[in-house]
Structures are given as structure tokens and as C-alpha cells.
Amino acid sequence: MKIAVLSRNPNLYSTRRLVEAGRERGHEVRVIDTLRAYMNIASHKPSIHYKGEVLEGFDAIIPRIGASITFYGAAVLRQFEMMGVFPLNESVAITRSRDKLRSLQLLARKGVGLPVTGFAHSPDDIPDLINMVGGAPLVIKLLEGTQGIGVVMCETSQAAESVLEAFMGLKANIMVQEYIKEAGGADIRCLVVGDKVIAAMKRQAKPGEFRSNLHRGGSASLIKITPEERMTAVRAARVMGLNVAGVDILRSNHGPVVMEVNSSPGLEGIESTTGKNVAGLIIEYIEKNARPNQTRTKGKG
Ligand code: ADP
């Protein structure tokens, strides 16, 4: 097969591994710099151009689109979809997953376990919003944040009120969430491929920190997940319409709750922690499922 990896940097671990795994399995794999792909929208025959060349003949595309270039990256991917190329994750699903609030609403609709979460616009509604999620301590999140930046814990309602007022004053989009204390600063990253969790790791926040992101100094270890957690992760990915996803789960007193579904999960932490060939399993998924013109939305969404 001829596979394209849409990525800004061929030297990133995940990009490198996907290229390597694809070539190991006998495929032609090429990295396309997302921001250097440009497209002819007006023509009847949709095309993608790249550094002066017309890109043709790809069977599948693996999008690795960073949060900061979601808009442009989704447009490039959509163009590939219009050309009938099989996307590992569809552009619509990626765009969906990039909006934390929209994602939680979709998951809630399908009954997936979530932390109690509130969203409001007016500062007048702050006191009630805080009550709604069960009062302090609580977590405030910027909808556009990644890697734990923009996630704040407030120990008292007073602190929460001031932080909410400040964020609202800055016109930031924020949501308020119950603090899952019993998770003990740990979360579980489940790597879903198709309808299976193929690898899982526990991430533990460093002492004095509640955010377990590896970028925030968290440490990863192997974990055995329960059938309920497995089912929750697979359902969350399915609801989002993602074939491959990193589903972040907290162990709460009321069962597993999903915090986030990531459409471009990093492979380094999960491969080194579990020793699994995640990149190889992703390529295998493509081999089994890639068909031309099979995109659910064909770039329509
Ligand atoms: P990001 O997308 O920036 O990583 P998350 O929503 O995943 O933001 O939050 C970052 C980390 O903060 C999580 O990995 C988790 O450890 C912790 N965290 C987030 N929300 C909660 C919560 N409601 N209760 C307890 N811990 C939380």
C-alpha cells in the first residue's frame, strides 16, 4: 500500500515509528508536512499539491495533526477524503474531538461515564455553576488547553469564583468539573485501535501536582484495566467516530469516567511503558480496513 503520514515533523517519535512500522510491513510510506500541502478546491477533480508536485495514488492517510493547526490540518485531510483516500481518523471526528465541551456532550448523550461538568457564559451564574458541580474542590479547564496547561484546581469556592471571573473576563472558554479526588493524581491512558484497547498505562502526577500529564512531570507505569474500563474506552472512541484514539480515564467512586478522547495520541510513552508495537498494530488496522471511498462523510461534514 501507499501510505501518507500527515505530520509537521518527520523526526517526532510517533511519526518516525509509524513510518518505520509501515515500511517493515512492506508499504511505501511518505511523510507529508501538513502546512506545505495545498489544495485546489475549485476544480472538479479535487487535488492536493505539495512543494510543486501533485500528490496522487495514496491508499491511506495517517493524520498527526497538532492542536495548534487543527483548522488547516482538517482541511488538508478533508481534501484527501474527497479524493477517496482512506483516513485512519476522519477529519470530522478529529475536529469534534478537539472541542472538549462538544466531546463531553456527545459522550454524555451516549451514556458514557463522565465527571460532572458545567459550562456557563455569564459571571452572574458562577455561584450556581459551582454548586451544580458539587462545590469546591473543583477543576476549571480552558476548552482549548492541551498537555495539562489551562487545567486549574480550586480548593475553595472563593478561589473558584475568582478564577472563573478572571477567565470569563478574558473571554476564555472554560468548563468547570467536579474534582475526582479518589483518582489520587492518576489517570489511565487507553490506546484504542478499532474496537480494542491494545495498550494501557497509568500516569501518576508528581508529588504535589494533580495533573498526571507526562509533559507536567507525571510518570507512566503498566496497569491492568478492568473490563468496564476497557468497554468505556472503546465506547468513547466509537462515539467520537475515531478508529484510533487515546482515551483518558479517571477511576472515580462511581466507576470509570472519561476525561478526554485524543485523536492523535502520542506513541512514545505508551510503547515504552507497555513494550507493545502500537505503530505496527495501527498499520495492521489500516491493512485490514483501508478501502477507497469509504469515508463516512467523504469530506462533507
Ligand atoms: P489536557 O487535555 O490539557 O491534558 P485534561 O483534561 O486531560 O487536560 O487534564 C489534565 C490532567 O489533570 C489529567 O490527566 C488528570 O490527571 C487531571 N484532571 C483533569 N480533570 C480532572 C478531574 N476532574 N479530577 C481529577 N483530576 C483531573
CSV table of C-alpha atoms and ligand atoms in Angstrom, one decimal:
chain,number,residue,atom,x,y,z
A,1,MET,CA,0.0,0.0,0.0
A,2,LYS,CA,1.0,3.6,-0.4
A,3,ILE,CA,0.5,5.4,2.9
A,4,ALA,CA,0.9,9.1,3.7
A,5,VAL,CA,1.6,10.4,7.2
A,6,LEU,CA,0.4,13.9,7.7
A,7,SER,CA,2.9,15.4,10.1
A,8,ARG,CA,4.8,18.6,10.6
A,9,ASN,CA,8.0,16.9,11.6
A,10,PRO,CA,9.3,13.5,10.4
A,11,ASN,CA,11.7,13.3,13.4
A,12,LEU,CA,8.9,13.2,16.0
A,13,TYR,CA,8.8,9.8,17.7
A,14,SER,CA,5.2,8.9,16.7
A,15,THR,CA,5.8,9.9,13.1
A,16,ARG,CA,9.1,8.0,12.9
A,17,ARG,CA,7.5,4.9,14.4
A,18,LEU,CA,4.6,4.9,12.0
A,19,VAL,CA,6.9,5.3,9.0
A,20,GLU,CA,9.1,2.5,10.3
A,21,ALA,CA,6.2,0.2,11.1
A,22,GLY,CA,4.7,0.8,7.7
A,23,ARG,CA,7.9,0.1,5.8
A,24,GLU,CA,8.6,-3.0,8.0
A,25,ARG,CA,5.3,-4.4,6.8
A,26,GLY,CA,6.2,-3.8,3.2
A,27,HIS,CA,4.4,-0.5,2.5
A,28,GLU,CA,5.5,2.7,0.8
A,29,VAL,CA,5.3,5.4,3.4
A,30,ARG,CA,5.8,9.1,2.9
A,31,VAL,CA,5.6,12.0,5.4
A,32,ILE,CA,3.7,15.0,4.2
A,33,ASP,CA,4.3,18.3,6.0
A,34,THR,CA,0.7,19.3,6.8
A,35,LEU,CA,1.3,23.0,6.3
A,36,ARG,CA,3.1,22.6,3.0
A,37,ALA,CA,0.2,20.7,1.4
A,38,TYR,CA,-2.1,23.0,-0.5
A,39,MET,CA,-5.2,22.3,-2.5
A,40,ASN,CA,-7.2,23.1,-5.5
A,41,ILE,CA,-10.8,23.4,-4.2
A,42,ALA,CA,-12.4,24.9,-7.3
A,43,SER,CA,-11.6,22.2,-9.7
A,44,HIS,CA,-14.0,19.3,-10.3
A,45,LYS,CA,-11.2,16.9,-9.6
A,46,PRO,CA,-10.0,17.6,-6.1
A,47,SER,CA,-6.3,17.6,-5.9
A,48,ILE,CA,-3.5,18.1,-3.4
A,49,HIS,CA,-0.3,19.8,-4.3
A,50,TYR,CA,2.9,19.6,-2.4
A,51,LYS,CA,6.0,21.6,-3.0
A,52,GLY,CA,5.1,21.9,-6.7
A,53,GLU,CA,4.1,18.3,-7.1
A,54,VAL,CA,0.6,16.8,-7.4
A,55,LEU,CA,0.0,14.1,-4.8
A,56,GLU,CA,-1.6,11.0,-6.2
A,57,GLY,CA,-2.1,7.3,-5.6
A,58,PHE,CA,-2.3,7.1,-1.9
A,59,ASP,CA,-4.4,4.3,-0.4
A,60,ALA,CA,-4.4,5.6,3.2
A,61,ILE,CA,-3.5,8.6,5.2
A,62,ILE,CA,-2.5,8.8,8.9
A,63,PRO,CA,-3.3,12.2,10.2
A,64,ARG,CA,-1.0,13.5,13.0
A,65,ILE,CA,-2.4,17.0,13.3
A,66,GLY,CA,-1.3,19.1,16.2
A,67,ALA,CA,-3.9,21.0,18.2
A,68,SER,CA,-2.5,24.4,17.0
A,69,ILE,CA,-3.1,23.6,13.3
A,70,THR,CA,-6.4,21.8,13.6
A,71,PHE,CA,-8.2,24.1,11.2
A,72,TYR,CA,-5.7,23.8,8.3
A,73,GLY,CA,-4.8,20.2,9.0
A,74,ALA,CA,-8.5,19.2,8.9
A,75,ALA,CA,-8.9,21.0,5.6
A,76,VAL,CA,-5.9,19.0,4.1
A,77,LEU,CA,-7.3,15.8,5.4
A,78,ARG,CA,-10.8,16.5,4.1
A,79,GLN,CA,-9.3,17.1,0.7
A,80,PHE,CA,-7.6,13.6,0.8
A,81,GLU,CA,-11.0,12.2,1.8
A,82,MET,CA,-12.7,13.9,-1.1
A,83,MET,CA,-10.1,12.2,-3.3
A,84,GLY,CA,-11.2,8.8,-1.8
A,85,VAL,CA,-8.1,8.2,0.3
A,86,PHE,CA,-8.8,6.1,3.5
A,87,PRO,CA,-8.1,8.2,6.6
A,88,LEU,CA,-7.1,6.5,9.8
A,89,ASN,CA,-9.2,9.0,11.6
A,90,GLU,CA,-11.7,11.1,9.7
A,91,SER,CA,-11.5,14.9,9.6
A,92,VAL,CA,-14.9,15.4,11.1
A,93,ALA,CA,-14.0,13.1,14.1
A,94,ILE,CA,-10.8,14.9,14.7
A,95,THR,CA,-12.4,18.4,14.7
A,96,ARG,CA,-15.1,17.0,17.0
A,97,SER,CA,-12.5,15.6,19.5
A,98,ARG,CA,-10.6,19.0,19.6
A,99,ASP,CA,-13.5,20.7,21.3
A,100,LYS,CA,-13.5,19.3,24.8
A,101,LEU,CA,-17.0,20.5,25.6
A,102,ARG,CA,-18.6,19.2,22.4
A,103,SER,CA,-16.9,15.9,23.0
A,104,LEU,CA,-18.3,15.6,26.5
A,105,GLN,CA,-21.8,16.4,25.3
A,106,LEU,CA,-21.5,13.7,22.6
A,107,LEU,CA,-20.3,11.2,25.2
A,108,ALA,CA,-23.0,12.2,27.7
A,109,ARG,CA,-25.6,11.6,25.0
A,110,LYS,CA,-24.5,8.0,24.7
A,111,GLY,CA,-24.3,7.5,28.4
A,112,VAL,CA,-20.5,7.2,28.8
A,113,GLY,CA,-19.4,7.9,32.4
A,114,LEU,CA,-18.1,11.5,32.8
A,115,PRO,CA,-17.0,13.8,35.6
A,116,VAL,CA,-19.9,16.2,36.5
A,117,THR,CA,-19.2,19.1,34.2
A,118,GLY,CA,-20.7,22.6,33.9
A,119,PHE,CA,-20.4,25.3,31.3
A,120,ALA,CA,-21.7,28.9,31.6
A,121,HIS,CA,-21.2,32.2,29.9
A,122,SER,CA,-22.2,34.9,32.4
A,123,PRO,CA,-20.3,35.8,35.6
A,124,ASP,CA,-23.7,36.1,37.2
A,125,ASP,CA,-24.2,32.4,37.0
A,126,ILE,CA,-20.8,31.5,38.7
A,127,PRO,CA,-22.2,30.7,42.2
A,128,ASP,CA,-24.8,28.3,40.8
A,129,LEU,CA,-22.4,26.8,38.4
A,130,ILE,CA,-20.1,26.0,41.3
A,131,ASN,CA,-23.0,24.4,43.3
A,132,MET,CA,-24.0,22.4,40.2
A,133,VAL,CA,-20.7,20.5,40.1
A,134,GLY,CA,-20.8,19.9,43.8
A,135,GLY,CA,-18.8,22.8,45.1
A,136,ALA,CA,-15.1,23.0,45.9
A,137,PRO,CA,-12.6,21.5,45.4
A,138,LEU,CA,-13.2,21.6,41.7
A,139,VAL,CA,-11.3,21.8,38.4
A,140,ILE,CA,-11.5,24.6,35.9
A,141,LYS,CA,-10.4,23.9,32.3
A,142,LEU,CA,-9.8,26.0,29.3
A,143,LEU,CA,-11.5,24.3,26.4
A,144,GLU,CA,-8.5,24.9,24.1
A,145,GLY,CA,-5.9,23.7,26.6
A,146,THR,CA,-3.6,20.7,25.9
A,147,GLN,CA,-1.0,18.8,27.9
A,148,GLY,CA,-2.4,19.9,31.2
A,149,ILE,CA,-1.9,23.6,30.5
A,150,GLY,CA,-5.1,25.5,31.3
A,151,VAL,CA,-6.3,23.0,33.9
A,152,VAL,CA,-6.6,24.5,37.3
A,153,MET,CA,-7.7,23.1,40.6
A,154,CYS,CA,-9.5,25.3,43.1
A,155,GLU,CA,-9.7,24.1,46.7
A,156,THR,CA,-12.3,26.6,47.9
A,157,SER,CA,-15.4,28.1,46.3
A,158,GLN,CA,-14.0,31.5,46.8
A,159,ALA,CA,-10.9,30.7,44.8
A,160,ALA,CA,-13.1,29.1,42.1
A,161,GLU,CA,-15.2,32.2,41.9
A,162,SER,CA,-12.2,34.5,41.4
A,163,VAL,CA,-10.5,32.2,38.8
A,164,LEU,CA,-13.8,31.8,36.9
A,165,GLU,CA,-14.4,35.6,37.0
A,166,ALA,CA,-10.8,36.2,35.7
A,167,PHE,CA,-11.1,33.6,32.9
A,168,MET,CA,-14.6,34.9,31.9
A,169,GLY,CA,-13.2,38.5,31.9
A,170,LEU,CA,-10.5,37.3,29.5
A,171,LYS,CA,-13.3,35.9,27.3
A,172,ALA,CA,-11.7,32.4,27.6
A,173,ASN,CA,-13.9,29.4,27.0
A,174,ILE,CA,-13.9,27.3,30.2
A,175,MET,CA,-15.7,24.5,31.8
A,176,VAL,CA,-16.0,23.5,35.5
A,177,GLN,CA,-15.6,20.0,36.6
A,178,GLU,CA,-16.0,18.0,39.8
A,179,TYR,CA,-12.6,17.1,41.2
A,180,ILE,CA,-12.1,13.3,41.2
A,181,LYS,CA,-10.1,13.2,44.4
A,182,GLU,CA,-10.1,9.4,44.7
A,183,ALA,CA,-8.2,9.2,41.4
A,184,GLY,CA,-5.2,10.2,43.6
A,185,GLY,CA,-3.5,12.2,40.8
A,186,ALA,CA,-3.5,9.3,38.5
A,187,ASP,CA,-5.3,8.6,35.2
A,188,ILE,CA,-5.3,5.8,32.7
A,189,ARG,CA,-4.5,6.3,29.1
A,190,CYS,CA,-6.1,3.6,26.9
A,191,LEU,CA,-4.9,3.3,23.4
A,192,VAL,CA,-7.9,2.2,21.3
A,193,VAL,CA,-7.4,0.8,17.8
A,194,GLY,CA,-10.6,-0.3,16.1
A,195,ASP,CA,-12.8,-2.0,18.7
A,196,LYS,CA,-10.0,-2.9,21.1
A,197,VAL,CA,-7.8,-1.4,23.8
A,198,ILE,CA,-4.4,-2.5,22.5
A,199,ALA,CA,-2.4,-0.9,25.3
A,200,ALA,CA,-3.0,0.9,28.5
A,201,MET,CA,-0.8,2.8,31.0
A,202,LYS,CA,-1.3,4.5,34.3
A,203,ARG,CA,0.1,8.0,34.6
A,204,GLN,CA,0.8,9.3,38.0
A,205,ALA,CA,1.2,13.0,38.8
A,206,LYS,CA,4.4,14.1,40.5
A,207,PRO,CA,4.1,14.8,44.2
A,208,GLY,CA,2.1,18.0,45.0
A,209,GLU,CA,0.5,18.0,41.5
A,210,PHE,CA,-2.9,16.6,40.5
A,211,ARG,CA,-2.3,16.7,36.7
A,212,SER,CA,-0.8,13.4,35.5
A,213,ASN,CA,0.3,14.6,32.1
A,214,LEU,CA,3.8,13.3,31.2
A,215,HIS,CA,4.5,16.8,30.0
A,216,ARG,CA,3.8,18.1,33.5
A,217,GLY,CA,6.3,15.7,35.1
A,218,GLY,CA,3.9,12.7,35.5
A,219,SER,CA,5.3,9.2,35.4
A,220,ALA,CA,4.0,6.2,33.5
A,221,SER,CA,3.6,2.6,34.5
A,222,LEU,CA,1.9,-0.6,33.4
A,223,ILE,CA,-1.6,-1.2,34.6
A,224,LYS,CA,-4.2,-3.9,34.2
A,225,ILE,CA,-7.5,-2.3,33.3
A,226,THR,CA,-10.9,-3.8,34.2
A,227,PRO,CA,-13.4,-5.0,31.6
A,228,GLU,CA,-15.6,-2.0,32.5
A,229,GLU,CA,-12.7,0.4,31.8
A,230,ARG,CA,-12.0,-1.4,28.6
A,231,MET,CA,-15.6,-1.1,27.4
A,232,THR,CA,-15.7,2.6,28.4
A,233,ALA,CA,-12.6,3.4,26.4
A,234,VAL,CA,-13.8,1.5,23.3
A,235,ARG,CA,-17.3,3.1,23.5
A,236,ALA,CA,-15.8,6.6,23.9
A,237,ALA,CA,-13.7,6.2,20.8
A,238,ARG,CA,-16.7,4.9,18.9
A,239,VAL,CA,-19.0,7.7,20.0
A,240,MET,CA,-16.3,10.2,18.8
A,241,GLY,CA,-16.1,8.3,15.5
A,242,LEU,CA,-12.3,7.7,15.9
A,243,ASN,CA,-10.7,4.5,14.7
A,244,VAL,CA,-7.6,5.2,16.7
A,245,ALA,CA,-7.8,7.2,20.0
A,246,GLY,CA,-6.1,7.8,23.3
A,247,VAL,CA,-8.9,7.7,25.8
A,248,ASP,CA,-8.1,9.2,29.2
A,249,ILE,CA,-10.0,7.7,32.1
A,250,LEU,CA,-10.1,8.5,35.8
A,251,ARG,CA,-11.0,5.9,38.4
A,252,SER,CA,-13.9,7.5,40.3
A,253,ASN,CA,-16.1,6.2,43.1
A,254,HIS,CA,-18.9,6.0,40.5
A,255,GLY,CA,-16.8,3.9,38.1
A,256,PRO,CA,-14.6,4.9,35.2
A,257,VAL,CA,-15.1,8.5,33.9
A,258,VAL,CA,-13.7,9.7,30.6
A,259,MET,CA,-11.9,13.0,30.7
A,260,GLU,CA,-10.8,13.3,27.2
A,261,VAL,CA,-10.5,11.4,23.9
A,262,ASN,CA,-7.4,12.3,21.9
A,263,SER,CA,-7.3,11.8,18.2
A,264,SER,CA,-3.5,12.0,17.8
A,265,PRO,CA,-2.3,10.0,20.8
A,266,GLY,CA,1.5,10.1,21.3
A,267,LEU,CA,3.1,6.7,20.9
A,268,GLU,CA,6.4,7.2,22.8
A,269,GLY,CA,5.0,6.9,26.4
A,270,ILE,CA,2.7,4.0,25.6
A,271,GLU,CA,5.2,2.0,23.5
A,272,SER,CA,8.0,2.4,26.0
A,273,THR,CA,5.8,1.6,29.0
A,274,THR,CA,4.0,-1.4,27.6
A,275,GLY,CA,6.6,-2.7,25.2
A,276,LYS,CA,3.9,-3.1,22.6
A,277,ASN,CA,4.3,-2.3,18.9
A,278,VAL,CA,1.5,0.2,18.8
A,279,ALA,CA,2.6,1.6,15.5
A,280,GLY,CA,2.6,-1.8,13.9
A,281,LEU,CA,-0.9,-2.5,15.2
A,282,ILE,CA,-2.1,0.8,13.7
A,283,ILE,CA,-0.6,-0.2,10.3
A,284,GLU,CA,-2.2,-3.6,10.6
A,285,TYR,CA,-5.6,-1.9,11.2
A,286,ILE,CA,-5.1,0.1,8.0
A,287,GLU,CA,-4.3,-3.0,6.1
A,288,LYS,CA,-7.5,-4.6,7.2
A,289,ASN,CA,-9.8,-1.6,6.8
A,290,ALA,CA,-8.5,0.7,4.2
A,291,ARG,CA,-10.8,0.8,1.1
A,292,PRO,CA,-11.1,3.6,-1.4
A,293,ASN,CA,-14.1,6.0,-1.0
A,294,GLN,CA,-15.1,4.6,2.4
A,295,THR,CA,-15.1,7.8,4.4
A,296,ARG,CA,-18.4,8.1,6.2
A,297,THR,CA,-18.6,11.7,5.4
A,298,LYS,CA,-16.4,11.9,2.3
A,299,GLY,CA,-15.3,15.3,3.5
A,300,LYS,CA,-18.9,16.5,3.7
A,301,GLY,CA,-19.2,17.2,7.4
B,1,ADP,P1,-5.3,18.2,28.9
B,1,ADP,O1,-6.1,17.9,27.7
B,1,ADP,O2,-4.7,19.5,28.9
B,1,ADP,O3,-4.3,17.1,29.2
B,1,ADP,P2,-7.0,17.1,30.9
B,1,ADP,O4,-8.5,17.4,31.0
B,1,ADP,O5,-6.7,15.8,30.4
B,1,ADP,O6,-6.3,18.2,30.1
B,1,ADP,O7,-6.4,17.3,32.4
B,1,ADP,C1,-5.0,17.2,32.7
B,1,ADP,C2,-4.8,16.2,33.9
B,1,ADP,O8,-5.4,16.8,35.1
B,1,ADP,C3,-5.5,14.9,33.7
B,1,ADP,O9,-4.6,14.0,33.1
B,1,ADP,C4,-5.8,14.5,35.2
B,1,ADP,O10,-4.6,13.9,35.8
B,1,ADP,C5,-6.0,15.8,35.9
B,1,ADP,N1,-7.5,16.0,35.9
B,1,ADP,C6,-8.2,16.6,34.9
B,1,ADP,N2,-9.5,16.7,35.2
B,1,ADP,C7,-9.6,16.2,36.5
B,1,ADP,C8,-10.7,16.0,37.4
B,1,ADP,N3,-12.0,16.4,37.1
B,1,ADP,N4,-10.5,15.4,38.6
B,1,ADP,C9,-9.2,15.0,38.9
B,1,ADP,N5,-8.2,15.2,38.1
B,1,ADP,C10,-8.3,15.7,36.9
